[in-house]
XYZ file of C-alpha atoms in Angstrom:
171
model
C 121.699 108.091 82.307
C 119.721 106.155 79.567
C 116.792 103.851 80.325
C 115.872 101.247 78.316
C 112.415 100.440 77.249
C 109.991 97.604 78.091
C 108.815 97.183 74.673
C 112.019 96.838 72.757
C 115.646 96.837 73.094
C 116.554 100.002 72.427
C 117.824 102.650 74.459
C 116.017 106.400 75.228
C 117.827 109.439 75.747
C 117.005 111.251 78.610
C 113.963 113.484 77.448
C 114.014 117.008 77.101
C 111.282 119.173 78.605
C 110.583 122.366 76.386
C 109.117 125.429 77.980
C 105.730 126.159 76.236
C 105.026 129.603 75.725
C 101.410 131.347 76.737
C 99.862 132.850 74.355
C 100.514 130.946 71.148
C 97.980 129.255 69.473
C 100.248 125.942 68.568
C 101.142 125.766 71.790
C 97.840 125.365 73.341
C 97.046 122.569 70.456
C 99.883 120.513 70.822
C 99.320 120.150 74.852
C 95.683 119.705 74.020
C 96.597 116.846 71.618
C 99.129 115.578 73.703
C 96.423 115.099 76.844
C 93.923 113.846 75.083
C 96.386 111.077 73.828
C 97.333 110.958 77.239
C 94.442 110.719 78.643
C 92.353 108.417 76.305
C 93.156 105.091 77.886
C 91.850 106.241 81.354
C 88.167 106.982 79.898
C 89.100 110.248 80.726
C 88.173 113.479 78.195
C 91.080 115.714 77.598
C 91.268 119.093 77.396
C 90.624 121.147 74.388
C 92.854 123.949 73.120
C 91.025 126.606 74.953
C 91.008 124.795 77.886
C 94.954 124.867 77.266
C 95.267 128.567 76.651
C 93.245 129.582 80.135
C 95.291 127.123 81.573
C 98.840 128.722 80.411
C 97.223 132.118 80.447
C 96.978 131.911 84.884
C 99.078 133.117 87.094
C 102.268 130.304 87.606
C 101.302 128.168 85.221
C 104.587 126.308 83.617
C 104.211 123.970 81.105
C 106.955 122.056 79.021
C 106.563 119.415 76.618
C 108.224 116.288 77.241
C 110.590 115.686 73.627
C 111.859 112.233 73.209
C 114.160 111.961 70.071
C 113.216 115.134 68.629
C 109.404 114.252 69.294
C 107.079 115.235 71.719
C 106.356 112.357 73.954
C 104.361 113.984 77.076
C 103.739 117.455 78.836
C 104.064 118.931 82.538
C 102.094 121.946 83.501
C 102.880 122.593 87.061
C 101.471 125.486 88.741
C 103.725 128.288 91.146
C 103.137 130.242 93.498
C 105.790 131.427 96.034
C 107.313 128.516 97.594
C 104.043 126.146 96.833
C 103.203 124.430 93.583
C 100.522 122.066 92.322
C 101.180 119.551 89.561
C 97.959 120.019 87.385
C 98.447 117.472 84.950
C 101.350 115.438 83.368
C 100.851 112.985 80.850
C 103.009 110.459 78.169
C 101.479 108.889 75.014
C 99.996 105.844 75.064
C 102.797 104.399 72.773
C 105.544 105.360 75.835
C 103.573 104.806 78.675
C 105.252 102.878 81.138
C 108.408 103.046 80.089
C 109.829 105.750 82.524
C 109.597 108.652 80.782
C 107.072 110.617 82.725
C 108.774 109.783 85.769
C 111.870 111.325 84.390
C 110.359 114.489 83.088
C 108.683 114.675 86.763
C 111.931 114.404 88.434
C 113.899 116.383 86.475
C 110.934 119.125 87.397
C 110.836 118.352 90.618
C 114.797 119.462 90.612
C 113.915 122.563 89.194
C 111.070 123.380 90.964
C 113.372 123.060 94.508
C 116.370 125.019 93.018
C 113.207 127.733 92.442
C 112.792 127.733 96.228
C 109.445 125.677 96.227
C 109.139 123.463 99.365
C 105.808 121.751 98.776
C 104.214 120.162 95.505
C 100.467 119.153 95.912
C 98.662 116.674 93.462
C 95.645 115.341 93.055
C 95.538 111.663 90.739
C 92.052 109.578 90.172
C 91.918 107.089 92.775
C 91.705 104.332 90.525
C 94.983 105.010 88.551
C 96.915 102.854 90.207
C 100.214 103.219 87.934
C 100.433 107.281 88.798
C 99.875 106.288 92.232
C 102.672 104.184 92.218
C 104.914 106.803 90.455
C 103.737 109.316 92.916
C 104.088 107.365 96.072
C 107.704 106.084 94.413
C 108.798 109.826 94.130
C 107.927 110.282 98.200
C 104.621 111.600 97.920
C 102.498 111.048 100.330
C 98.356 111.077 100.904
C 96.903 113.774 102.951
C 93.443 113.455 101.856
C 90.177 112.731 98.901
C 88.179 114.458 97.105
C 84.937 112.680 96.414
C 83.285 112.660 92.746
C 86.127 114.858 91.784
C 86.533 113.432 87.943
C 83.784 112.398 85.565
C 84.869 109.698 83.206
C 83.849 109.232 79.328
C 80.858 107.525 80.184
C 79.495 109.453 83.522
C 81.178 107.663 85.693
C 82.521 109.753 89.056
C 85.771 108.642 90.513
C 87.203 110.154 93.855
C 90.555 111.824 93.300
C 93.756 111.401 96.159
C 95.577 114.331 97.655
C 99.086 113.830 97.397
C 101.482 116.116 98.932
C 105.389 115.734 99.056
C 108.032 118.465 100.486
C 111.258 119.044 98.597
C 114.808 119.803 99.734
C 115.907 122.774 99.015
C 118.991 122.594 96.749
């Protein structure tokens, strides 16, 4: 299935999500460059490189860049344990944003993650995002709770996060 973009007439690919090996140095830069582009637009800081390698370095981590035409576009790191994971952060550049993209790459995940035997994915998403919200809530997650003052923004600024929780069938 291709989608085609807000922004212009043509027509994207489906992406391709590369695994992203712990451990190497690039690796940990790219995501790191990737989620601060990703991020930027919120007022939100992104995470540095070593920030990146801790990250893949822990127990379940999976990450996998999101490759749109031969270029990475986004990333997923999704955290597993046994039948349980978390979705720590996903993120598309600003330049793609809204187009569809990240909601592929999550889907396609959430595919994989059921044919892995997981049963429940947990989230957590800035209360004030309302566009991950929507692709959250449009993917059949639902809330179970808040955490209050749980990002800072840029500029100080705390913003309550929403716990999301959805349960997958398995395949």
């Amino acid at each position: 299935m291709t989608r085609t973009p807000k922004s212009s007439k043509a027509v994207w690919p489906l992406p391709v999500l590369e695994p992203v090996m712990a451990g190497v140095d690039a690796a940990a830069e790219l995501l790191s460059a990737l989620h601060v582009a990703a991020y930027a637009p919120q007022r939100e800081a992104g995470w540095d490189s070593a920030a990146m390698t801790a990250l893949l370095a822990s127990p379940g981590m999976e990450a996998h860049t999101i490759i749109l035409e031969g270029k990475p576009a986004g990333f997923t790191m999704i955290r597993r344990i046994l039948d349980e994971a978390e979705i720590v952060t996903i993120g598309v550049i600003p330049a793609l944003s809204g187009q569809g993209i990240g909601r592929r790459a999550l889907e396609m995940r959430l595919k994989s993650l059921a044919m892995c035997g997981v049963r429940t994915v947990f989230l957590e998403v800035r209360k004030d995002n309302e566009r991950a919200i929507r692709l959250y809530r449009g993917l059949g997650f639902a809330d179970i709770g808040a955490r209050k003052d749980y990002y800072t923004t840029l500029d100080n600024h705390k913003v309550d996060a929403l716990c999301m929780r959805r349960d997958l069938v398995p395949c």
